[in-house]
Amino acid sequence: MEKIIKVDFNATRHFLTTGQIEQAFGNALKAFDTLEGRDGKGSEFLGWLDLPSESDKSVIGEIELVSERWKKEIEIVVVIGIGGSYLGAKASIEALSHHFDLYGKTFKGPKIVFAGQNLSEEYLSELMDVLGERSAAAVVISKSGTTTEPAVAFRIIKKFFEDKYGRKESAKRIVAVTDSSKGALRKLADNEGYTTFIIPDDVGGRFSVLTPVGLLPVALAGYDIKSLLAGAAEMAKITSERSENNPALIYAAIRNALYESGKKVEIFVNYNPKLQYVAEWWKQLYGESEGKEKKGIFPASVNFTSDLHSMGQYIQDGERILFETVLSVEKANRSLSISNDIQNLDGLNFLSGKAIDECNKMAELGTRIAHVDGGVPNIRVTMPSINEFNLGALFFFFEKACGISAYMLGVNPFDQPGVEDYKKNMFALLGRPGFEEQAKELRKRSL
Ligand code: PA5
């Protein structure tokens, strides 16, 4: 079977013995069996494994209906959500969109903007400056329906819409993506008569990009969600192979072998600014799935070549606890060559006629060699080009590898108990009823 996503771990071999690699592959196979056998920790949240092939056709149809309707009437859609209810859509839309479309000439759908992923007063105020001037709609996404950041943003935007359009018209401009029956957002959506989409019970936030959580915003932006799902389905087939050729198994095995050997920080490297939010999505996926019980690789990211001029020094020469996973795109979607200059004052005529992407690839190769020489093992993940199909494959690849990898570590990949602590403190400090005692204790403390 042709591999869409390839994993090359040659540049980790100097850092691992054959025994360590063999042992990691053995452990990865056991973890793979646990995942596929659906009997490991958190196995009630494995619905994402079936999403690419079983995505409900009627849901796709309903998503397309909303996007057809809004394409005609709406200029800007605010997608409200945080964490897993935000990053997959943001990563996809950033990857697929023109970098500089200031006037919306290349948009195939309304302009998509995001909110509810912070608590910044400036952010929401400035967003409303923009919404006031355009025909706007909103998608509010929250599985629990109770997360503070999106709930606050939605309260503000709902009021803004109702003041601008009236309550009845606002209800037509708001879609909610949430649980089938639980949570405040479900109740509110039912009361107001919003169109709703369901996040399946057995799919957690950071594994939900292939549900309406990711699919609706991506479709609204005008991109091909059937192709995204087809890529994921293809990767689901490839990564179901119980063998050492399975790219998800290779990635999980090698990153765990490196972790065991003392490399505690994994830096996700990309050479394409369109993939910056794929790195953010990846960080959440791995950080929240693995960082528990005082264990787990710390996921970090850099954007090269920009960050070679800021983080390059540390990576080359700082503390040797790092390894890199480089996401490399084989073929650029545009072509641009460097021109010849008769004066050649910058001395760059040796580059004349070369594609910018060739320079990018040589920067990548040169950097990988330098970092390996400096003691930073390198895993290289390649995708053929940036499009919906390959992105779908990439998402599924990383999700599958994450499930295997977290089981190798012995943790439950599908819970996030550590996220609750900050929330409780914040609620107490903001005076939420029921948190009075905790508030008193917190106020005595100074940091
Ligand atoms: O992966 C997760 O479960 C989290 O990141 C959630 O997606 C995030 O906290 C948002 O939660 P909710 O969708 O319930 O608002």
XYZ file of N, CA, C and O in Angstrom, residues 247-413:
668
model
N 3.478 3.160 9.977
C 4.174 4.396 10.345
C 3.807 4.899 11.750
O 4.654 5.478 12.440
N 2.564 4.662 12.184
C 2.158 5.121 13.521
C 2.908 4.330 14.592
O 3.330 4.876 15.624
N 3.092 3.055 14.316
C 3.802 2.197 15.265
C 5.296 2.575 15.321
O 5.901 2.632 16.392
N 5.858 2.888 14.159
C 7.281 3.275 14.120
C 7.477 4.560 14.930
O 8.362 4.660 15.781
N 6.612 5.542 14.674
C 6.758 6.834 15.355
C 6.625 6.660 16.880
O 7.444 7.168 17.654
N 5.582 5.897 17.293
C 5.372 5.686 18.731
C 6.585 4.978 19.342
O 7.069 5.349 20.421
N 7.086 3.960 18.648
C 8.211 3.169 19.188
C 9.452 4.043 19.362
O 10.075 4.049 20.430
N 9.786 4.795 18.330
C 11.058 5.543 18.378
C 10.994 6.683 19.384
O 11.938 6.914 20.137
N 9.859 7.397 19.420
C 9.811 8.520 20.379
C 9.884 7.983 21.819
O 10.488 8.605 22.702
N 9.311 6.797 22.065
C 9.407 6.223 23.412
C 10.808 5.719 23.720
O 11.282 5.845 24.855
N 11.470 5.153 22.695
C 12.857 4.702 22.926
C 13.735 5.909 23.275
O 14.585 5.844 24.174
N 13.521 7.022 22.570
C 14.315 8.228 22.853
C 14.013 8.758 24.257
O 14.908 9.160 24.997
N 12.736 8.732 24.623
C 12.333 9.191 25.959
C 13.025 8.351 27.041
O 13.597 8.879 27.998
N 12.991 7.041 26.844
C 13.634 6.130 27.801
C 15.124 6.412 27.910
O 15.736 6.197 28.951
N 15.716 6.903 26.802
C 17.166 7.142 26.827
C 17.499 8.542 27.350
O 18.644 8.978 27.274
N 16.503 9.264 27.855
C 16.775 10.568 28.497
C 16.386 11.782 27.672
O 16.567 12.914 28.105
N 15.840 11.567 26.486
C 15.407 12.709 25.663
C 13.967 13.035 26.057
O 13.019 12.371 25.594
N 13.819 14.017 26.910
C 12.513 14.269 27.543
C 11.661 15.283 26.801
O 10.489 15.480 27.130
N 12.269 15.988 25.849
C 11.539 17.051 25.137
C 11.527 16.738 23.642
O 12.584 16.502 23.053
N 10.345 16.733 23.056
C 10.230 16.520 21.609
C 9.840 17.851 20.961
O 8.814 18.447 21.315
N 10.669 18.283 20.030
C 10.350 19.531 19.330
C 9.782 19.185 17.962
O 10.438 18.523 17.157
N 8.574 19.650 17.721
C 7.924 19.447 16.421
C 8.382 20.593 15.524
O 8.154 21.761 15.836
N 9.034 20.232 14.435
C 9.644 21.247 13.573
C 8.884 21.292 12.257
O 8.632 20.249 11.648
N 8.530 22.495 11.813
C 8.028 22.565 10.440
C 8.781 23.634 9.674
O 9.349 24.556 10.269
N 8.795 23.482 8.382
C 9.478 24.436 7.500
C 8.465 25.175 6.633
O 8.810 25.673 5.573
N 7.239 25.200 7.079
C 6.179 25.807 6.279
C 5.233 26.537 7.221
O 4.540 25.900 8.008
N 5.190 27.864 7.142
C 4.371 28.602 8.118
C 2.899 28.228 8.109
O 2.205 28.439 9.093
N 2.437 27.628 7.034
C 1.031 27.199 7.023
C 0.778 26.073 8.027
O -0.369 25.773 8.341
N 1.847 25.434 8.478
C 1.673 24.278 9.364
C 1.867 24.622 10.842
O 1.879 23.734 11.691
N 1.987 25.899 11.126
C 2.223 26.307 12.512
C 1.126 25.780 13.450
O 1.397 25.318 14.557
N -0.116 25.839 13.007
C -1.198 25.378 13.887
C -1.370 23.865 13.878
O -2.001 23.314 14.773
N -0.811 23.189 12.883
C -0.753 21.727 12.979
C 0.125 21.381 14.183
O -0.177 20.478 14.969
N 1.199 22.155 14.361
C 2.075 21.940 15.525
C 1.321 22.215 16.827
O 1.474 21.477 17.809
N 0.489 23.246 16.838
C -0.277 23.551 18.061
C -1.259 22.405 18.359
O -1.428 21.999 19.505
N -1.908 21.920 17.316
C -2.848 20.784 17.479
C -2.092 19.561 18.002
O -2.541 18.871 18.924
N -0.920 19.297 17.404
C -0.091 18.145 17.805
C 0.324 18.282 19.274
O 0.310 17.306 20.024
N 0.697 19.505 19.686
C 1.144 19.698 21.083
C 0.028 19.356 22.059
O 0.243 18.732 23.084
N -1.186 19.796 21.735
C -2.298 19.464 22.630
C -2.535 17.952 22.653
O -2.695 17.350 23.715
N -2.534 17.354 21.459
C -2.810 15.922 21.365
C -1.850 15.129 22.256
O -2.261 14.299 23.070
N -0.563 15.403 22.100
C 0.428 14.611 22.841
C 0.564 15.080 24.283
O 0.684 14.262 25.202
N 0.546 16.382 24.503
C 0.727 16.902 25.871
C -0.396 16.452 26.786
O -0.160 15.993 27.912
N -1.632 16.577 26.299
C -2.774 16.271 27.152
C -3.004 14.759 27.257
O -3.581 14.281 28.225
N -2.550 14.021 26.263
C -2.755 12.566 26.301
C -1.682 11.864 27.128
O -1.954 10.854 27.777
N -0.464 12.404 27.113
C 0.641 11.670 27.745
C 1.165 12.287 29.043
O 1.776 11.584 29.843
N 0.973 13.582 29.198
C 1.604 14.247 30.354
C 0.829 14.023 31.627
O 0.037 14.872 32.048
N 1.000 12.881 32.247
C 0.281 12.587 33.485
C 1.067 11.571 34.315
O 2.012 10.965 33.805
N 0.678 11.448 35.572
C 1.360 10.523 36.505
C 2.858 10.811 36.557
O 3.683 9.910 36.653
N 3.204 12.095 36.407
C 4.612 12.564 36.450
C 5.448 11.949 35.328
O 6.659 11.781 35.448
N 4.781 11.616 34.232
C 5.496 11.033 33.086
C 5.157 11.820 31.823
O 4.255 12.651 31.814
N 5.846 11.492 30.746
C 5.476 12.012 29.430
C 6.530 12.916 28.817
O 7.177 13.703 29.491
N 6.660 12.789 27.500
C 7.555 13.654 26.724
C 6.937 15.044 26.700
O 5.733 15.182 26.474
N 7.748 16.093 26.914
C 7.210 17.454 26.828
C 7.166 17.866 25.357
O 8.189 17.926 24.689
N 5.964 18.165 24.814
C 5.889 18.528 23.404
C 6.090 20.034 23.204
O 5.389 20.845 23.793
N 7.052 20.375 22.365
C 7.329 21.783 22.056
C 7.305 21.925 20.535
O 7.224 20.926 19.813
N 7.369 23.161 20.047
C 7.399 23.308 18.582
C 8.184 24.532 18.161
O 8.298 25.497 18.925
N 8.726 24.469 16.973
C 9.405 25.620 16.369
C 9.027 25.694 14.890
O 8.663 24.686 14.284
N 9.106 26.913 14.351
C 8.845 27.130 12.928
C 10.159 27.527 12.285
O 10.672 28.617 12.553
N 10.688 26.642 11.487
C 11.951 26.942 10.798
C 11.637 27.396 9.383
O 10.593 27.028 8.837
N 12.431 28.254 8.774
C 13.724 28.635 9.259
C 13.658 29.815 10.234
O 14.683 30.133 10.872
N 12.477 30.456 10.413
C 12.409 31.642 11.296
C 13.087 31.384 12.639
O 13.945 32.158 13.075
N 12.682 30.311 13.305
C 13.146 30.096 14.673
C 14.578 29.577 14.757
O 15.129 29.447 15.855
N 15.189 29.306 13.603
C 16.628 28.987 13.650
C 17.392 30.217 14.111
O 18.508 30.123 14.629
N 16.773 31.388 13.934
C 17.413 32.642 14.328
C 17.018 33.062 15.736
O 17.306 34.182 16.154
N 16.310 32.195 16.439
C 15.974 32.511 17.833
C 16.203 31.279 18.723
O 16.864 31.371 19.748
N 15.720 30.124 18.280
C 15.845 28.912 19.093
C 16.977 27.998 18.624
O 17.291 27.002 19.280
N 17.541 28.315 17.452
C 18.555 27.438 16.858
C 19.760 27.216 17.771
O 20.286 26.102 17.854
N 20.188 28.257 18.448
C 21.365 28.144 19.324
C 21.138 27.097 20.411
O 21.963 26.216 20.647
N 19.978 27.196 21.086
C 19.711 26.247 22.177
C 19.637 24.817 21.642
O 20.216 23.884 22.214
N 18.925 24.674 20.523
C 18.733 23.302 20.005
C 20.092 22.697 19.630
O 20.387 21.542 19.942
N 20.940 23.522 19.017
C 22.253 23.023 18.596
C 23.156 22.702 19.785
O 23.890 21.716 19.780
N 23.037 23.504 20.850
C 24.137 23.526 21.816
C 23.713 23.578 23.283
O 24.566 23.641 24.165
N 22.415 23.619 23.544
C 21.970 23.709 24.948
C 21.889 22.338 25.591
O 22.536 21.381 25.153
N 21.097 22.223 26.638
C 20.974 20.952 27.362
C 20.519 19.828 26.416
O 19.605 20.015 25.599
N 21.158 18.662 26.547
C 20.919 17.574 25.581
C 19.764 16.660 26.015
O 19.942 15.469 26.252
N 18.586 17.256 26.150
C 17.402 16.477 26.527
C 16.380 16.484 25.391
O 15.233 16.106 25.567
N 16.823 16.933 24.215
C 15.896 17.182 23.119
C 15.971 16.116 22.027
O 17.034 15.573 21.771
N 14.839 15.886 21.390
C 14.875 15.292 20.048
C 13.867 16.045 19.184
O 13.002 16.750 19.705
N 14.036 15.913 17.872
C 13.157 16.646 16.967
C 12.340 15.680 16.110
O 12.840 14.633 15.696
N 11.102 16.095 15.847
C 10.291 15.436 14.822
C 10.026 16.484 13.756
O 9.352 17.486 14.020
N 10.617 16.260 12.594
C 10.530 17.251 11.519
C 9.401 16.852 10.572
O 9.402 15.751 10.027
N 8.430 17.753 10.408
C 7.368 17.516 9.428
C 7.783 18.175 8.120
O 7.934 19.396 8.050
N 7.994 17.346 7.108
C 8.505 17.854 5.843
C 7.461 17.646 4.754
O 6.877 16.563 4.647
N 7.233 18.684 3.965
C 6.260 18.598 2.868
C 7.047 18.377 1.582
O 7.906 19.199 1.229
N 6.764 17.259 0.886
C 7.609 16.914 -0.269
C 7.508 17.937 -1.390
O 8.495 18.331 -1.976
N 6.289 18.392 -1.704
C 6.143 19.257 -2.881
C 5.352 20.500 -2.513
O 4.246 20.404 -1.969
N 5.931 21.655 -2.830
C 5.225 22.919 -2.579
C 4.074 23.065 -3.580
O 4.160 22.578 -4.712
N 3.021 23.757 -3.179
C 1.865 23.956 -4.069
C 2.067 25.106 -5.055
O 1.306 25.241 -6.002
N 3.072 25.926 -4.825
C 3.359 27.037 -5.739
C 4.827 26.935 -6.139
O 5.622 26.324 -5.436
N 5.201 27.562 -7.278
C 6.633 27.524 -7.606
C 7.147 28.940 -7.835
O 6.463 29.773 -8.435
N 8.330 29.173 -7.323
C 8.949 30.497 -7.425
C 10.462 30.304 -7.369
O 10.978 29.700 -6.423
N 11.128 30.832 -8.416
C 12.588 30.651 -8.458
C 13.302 31.958 -8.160
O 12.735 33.040 -8.329
N 14.538 31.832 -7.778
C 15.344 33.019 -7.460
C 15.936 33.558 -8.762
O 16.489 32.804 -9.570
N 15.797 34.862 -8.937
C 16.229 35.443 -10.217
C 17.735 35.759 -10.204
O 18.360 35.854 -9.136
N 18.267 35.915 -11.428
C 19.683 36.302 -11.563
C 19.784 37.822 -11.415
O 18.838 38.547 -11.711
N 20.911 38.311 -10.922
C 21.089 39.758 -10.783
C 22.470 40.112 -11.334
O 23.488 39.577 -10.866
N 22.463 40.962 -12.347
C 23.730 41.231 -13.042
C 24.785 41.765 -12.078
O 25.939 41.349 -12.090
N 24.392 42.660 -11.172
C 25.379 43.243 -10.251
C 25.845 42.238 -9.184
O 26.960 42.296 -8.714
N 24.971 41.377 -8.771
C 25.276 40.329 -7.783
C 25.939 40.891 -6.520
O 26.863 40.282 -5.956
N 25.490 42.066 -6.085
C 26.105 42.678 -4.897
C 25.903 41.827 -3.644
O 26.723 41.847 -2.727
N 24.780 41.088 -3.589
C 24.548 40.228 -2.410
C 25.261 38.877 -2.530
O 25.186 38.035 -1.635
N 25.919 38.653 -3.675
C 26.676 37.409 -3.866
C 25.806 36.167 -3.964
O 26.281 35.053 -3.750
N 24.537 36.345 -4.304
C 23.625 35.191 -4.286
C 23.362 34.597 -5.673
O 22.456 33.785 -5.817
N 24.174 34.970 -6.660
C 23.901 34.426 -8.001
C 24.093 32.909 -8.081
O 23.589 32.274 -8.996
N 24.795 32.354 -7.102
C 24.915 30.874 -7.104
C 23.543 30.220 -6.886
O 23.349 29.038 -7.131
N 22.566 31.033 -6.418
C 21.206 30.503 -6.227
C 20.288 30.770 -7.418
O 19.142 30.295 -7.428
N 20.783 31.489 -8.421
C 19.914 31.870 -9.545
C 19.283 30.642 -10.179
O 19.968 29.640 -10.444
N 18.007 30.735 -10.424
C 17.285 29.639 -11.077
C 16.801 28.580 -10.111
O 16.010 27.707 -10.480
N 17.283 28.615 -8.884
C 16.836 27.573 -7.936
C 15.470 27.958 -7.361
O 15.195 29.134 -7.106
N 14.651 26.943 -7.126
C 13.347 27.188 -6.492
C 13.568 27.527 -5.019
O 14.488 26.981 -4.387
N 12.697 28.395 -4.483
C 12.772 28.724 -3.045
C 12.635 27.434 -2.234
O 13.299 27.250 -1.214
N 11.767 26.523 -2.729
C 11.554 25.283 -1.980
C 12.824 24.432 -1.914
O 13.045 23.707 -0.940
N 13.662 24.534 -2.962
C 14.923 23.787 -2.916
C 15.812 24.343 -1.797
O 16.461 23.591 -1.054
N 15.815 25.684 -1.674
C 16.599 26.295 -0.579
C 16.040 25.834 0.768
O 16.790 25.513 1.699
N 14.699 25.783 0.855
C 14.054 25.354 2.102
C 14.461 23.912 2.435
O 14.790 23.593 3.585
N 14.483 23.057 1.396
C 14.832 21.643 1.626
C 16.300 21.511 2.047
O 16.643 20.666 2.880
N 17.164 22.351 1.444
C 18.589 22.280 1.828
C 18.795 22.840 3.236
O 19.647 22.363 3.988
N 17.979 23.850 3.583
C 18.028 24.357 4.971
C 17.623 23.225 5.914
O 18.247 23.009 6.962
N 16.599 22.486 5.504
C 16.130 21.383 6.357
C 17.215 20.309 6.513
O 17.548 19.907 7.634
N 17.783 19.894 5.381
C 18.790 18.834 5.447
C 20.014 19.290 6.247
O 20.510 18.566 7.129
N 20.467 20.528 5.924
C 21.651 21.050 6.634
C 21.408 21.150 8.130
O 22.289 20.829 8.942
N 20.207 21.573 8.491
C 19.888 21.735 9.917
C 19.781 20.374 10.597
O 20.272 20.186 11.722
N 19.161 19.426 9.906
C 19.028 18.097 10.520
C 20.418 17.502 10.778
O 20.675 16.938 11.852
N 21.315 17.647 9.802
C 22.675 17.099 9.989
C 23.367 17.814 11.157
O 23.953 17.174 12.038
N 23.244 19.151 11.186
C 23.899 19.912 12.262
C 23.335 19.505 13.621
O 24.088 19.308 14.589
N 22.018 19.339 13.695
C 21.418 19.003 14.992
C 21.786 17.585 15.429
O 22.054 17.346 16.611
N 21.816 16.670 14.464
C 22.250 15.308 14.818
C 23.700 15.353 15.322
O 24.028 14.775 16.368
N 24.549 16.113 14.614
C 25.947 16.243 15.051
C 26.030 16.877 16.444
O 26.944 16.590 17.211
N 25.063 17.754 16.744
C 25.057 18.420 18.057
C 24.402 17.580 19.147
O 24.279 18.048 20.281
N 23.926 16.398 18.798
C 23.368 15.518 19.835
C 21.842 15.534 19.923
O 21.278 15.177 20.956
N 21.185 15.942 18.837
C 19.714 15.972 18.835
C 19.190 14.948 17.807
O 19.258 15.184 16.600
N 18.686 13.810 18.286
C 18.156 12.813 17.346
C 16.994 13.393 16.541
O 16.253 14.231 17.040
N 16.860 12.919 15.317
C 15.833 13.450 14.422
C 14.947 12.354 13.860
O 15.435 11.407 13.251
N 13.638 12.541 14.013
C 12.663 11.709 13.298
C 12.139 12.595 12.172
O 11.920 13.792 12.374
N 11.957 12.023 10.985
C 11.417 12.827 9.879
C 10.095 12.218 9.412
O 10.024 11.040 9.078
N 9.054 13.055 9.460
C 7.731 12.634 8.987
C 7.479 13.404 7.699
O 7.558 14.644 7.689
N 7.182 12.706 6.600
C 6.937 13.440 5.353
C 5.502 13.249 4.886
O 4.908 12.182 5.023
N 4.976 14.335 4.321
C 3.675 14.276 3.650
C 3.885 14.794 2.229
O 4.757 15.639 2.002
N 3.105 14.298 1.239
C 3.410 14.643 -0.154
C 3.219 16.123 -0.478
O 4.019 16.716 -1.177
N 2.135 16.735 0.025
C 1.865 18.155 -0.229
C 0.766 18.564 0.744
O 0.194 17.710 1.427
N 0.489 19.852 0.794
C -0.573 20.296 1.708
C -1.888 20.352 0.931
O -2.066 21.189 0.045
N -2.776 19.428 1.232
C -4.150 19.486 0.714
C -5.041 18.746 1.715
O -4.551 18.202 2.715
N -6.332 18.747 1.448
C -7.280 18.176 2.410
C -6.991 16.695 2.661
O -6.981 16.239 3.806
N -6.768 15.932 1.588
C -6.558 14.491 1.712
C -5.352 14.194 2.617
O -5.431 13.389 3.550
N -4.250 14.874 2.329
C -3.029 14.600 3.098
C -3.133 15.078 4.540
O -2.567 14.465 5.450
N -3.867 16.163 4.742
C -4.059 16.634 6.121
C -4.896 15.633 6.923
O -4.588 15.349 8.085
N -5.949 15.106 6.277
C -6.773 14.094 6.953
C -5.913 12.902 7.353
O -6.014 12.382 8.468
N -5.041 12.505 6.436
C -4.143 11.375 6.719
C -3.198 11.716 7.873
O -2.957 10.898 8.765
N -2.685 12.934 7.854
C -1.736 13.358 8.895
C -2.405 13.373 10.267
O -1.842 12.888 11.258
N -3.624 13.905 10.332
C -4.337 13.942 11.617
C -4.520 12.521 12.150
O -4.238 12.246 13.317
N -4.996 11.635 11.281
C -5.264 10.281 11.769
C -3.968 9.581 12.174
O -3.915 8.874 13.189
N -2.919 9.806 11.392
C -1.615 9.204 11.712
C -1.175 9.606 13.127
O -0.796 8.756 13.944
N -1.230 10.913 13.411
C -0.759 11.359 14.731
C -1.688 10.874 15.849
O -1.226 10.560 16.951
N -2.982 10.803 15.578
C -3.903 10.306 16.612
C -3.606 8.839 16.928
O -3.524 8.453 18.096
N -3.441 8.061 15.877
C -3.201 6.622 16.087
C -1.879 6.420 16.830
O -1.799 5.634 17.783
N -0.857 7.141 16.394
C 0.451 7.009 17.056
C 0.353 7.455 18.510
O 1.008 6.884 19.389
N -0.470 8.456 18.778
C -0.610 8.958 20.143
C -1.236 7.896 21.040
O -0.783 7.686 22.172
N -2.276 7.237 20.534
C -2.899 6.167 21.324
C -1.891 5.078 21.663
O -1.782 4.635 22.815
N -1.106 4.670 20.660
C -0.102 3.606 20.876
C 0.952 4.100 21.877
O 1.308 3.413 22.841
N 1.420 5.313 21.644
C 2.518 5.850 22.444
C 2.119 6.005 23.919
O 2.880 5.655 24.827
N 0.896 6.508 24.158
C 0.458 6.695 25.553
C 0.291 5.348 26.252
O 0.613 5.214 27.440
N -0.185 4.348 25.515
C -0.274 3.011 26.128
C 1.121 2.444 26.409
O 1.319 1.730 27.388
N 2.090 2.769 25.579
C 3.469 2.322 25.878
C 3.951 2.931 27.189
O 4.684 2.313 27.951
N 3.516 4.155 27.436
C 3.927 4.868 28.649
C 3.154 4.368 29.871
O 3.542 4.620 31.011
N 2.038 3.711 29.613
C 1.228 3.161 30.708
C 0.187 4.119 31.250
O -0.337 3.915 32.349
N -0.118 5.185 30.501
C -1.126 6.138 30.995
C -2.425 6.020 30.182
O -2.440 5.444 29.101
N -3.467 6.616 30.732
C -4.743 6.693 30.006
C -4.662 7.875 29.032
O -4.612 9.027 29.455
N -4.668 7.607 27.715
C -4.500 8.713 26.764
C -5.717 9.635 26.690
O -5.633 10.711 26.115
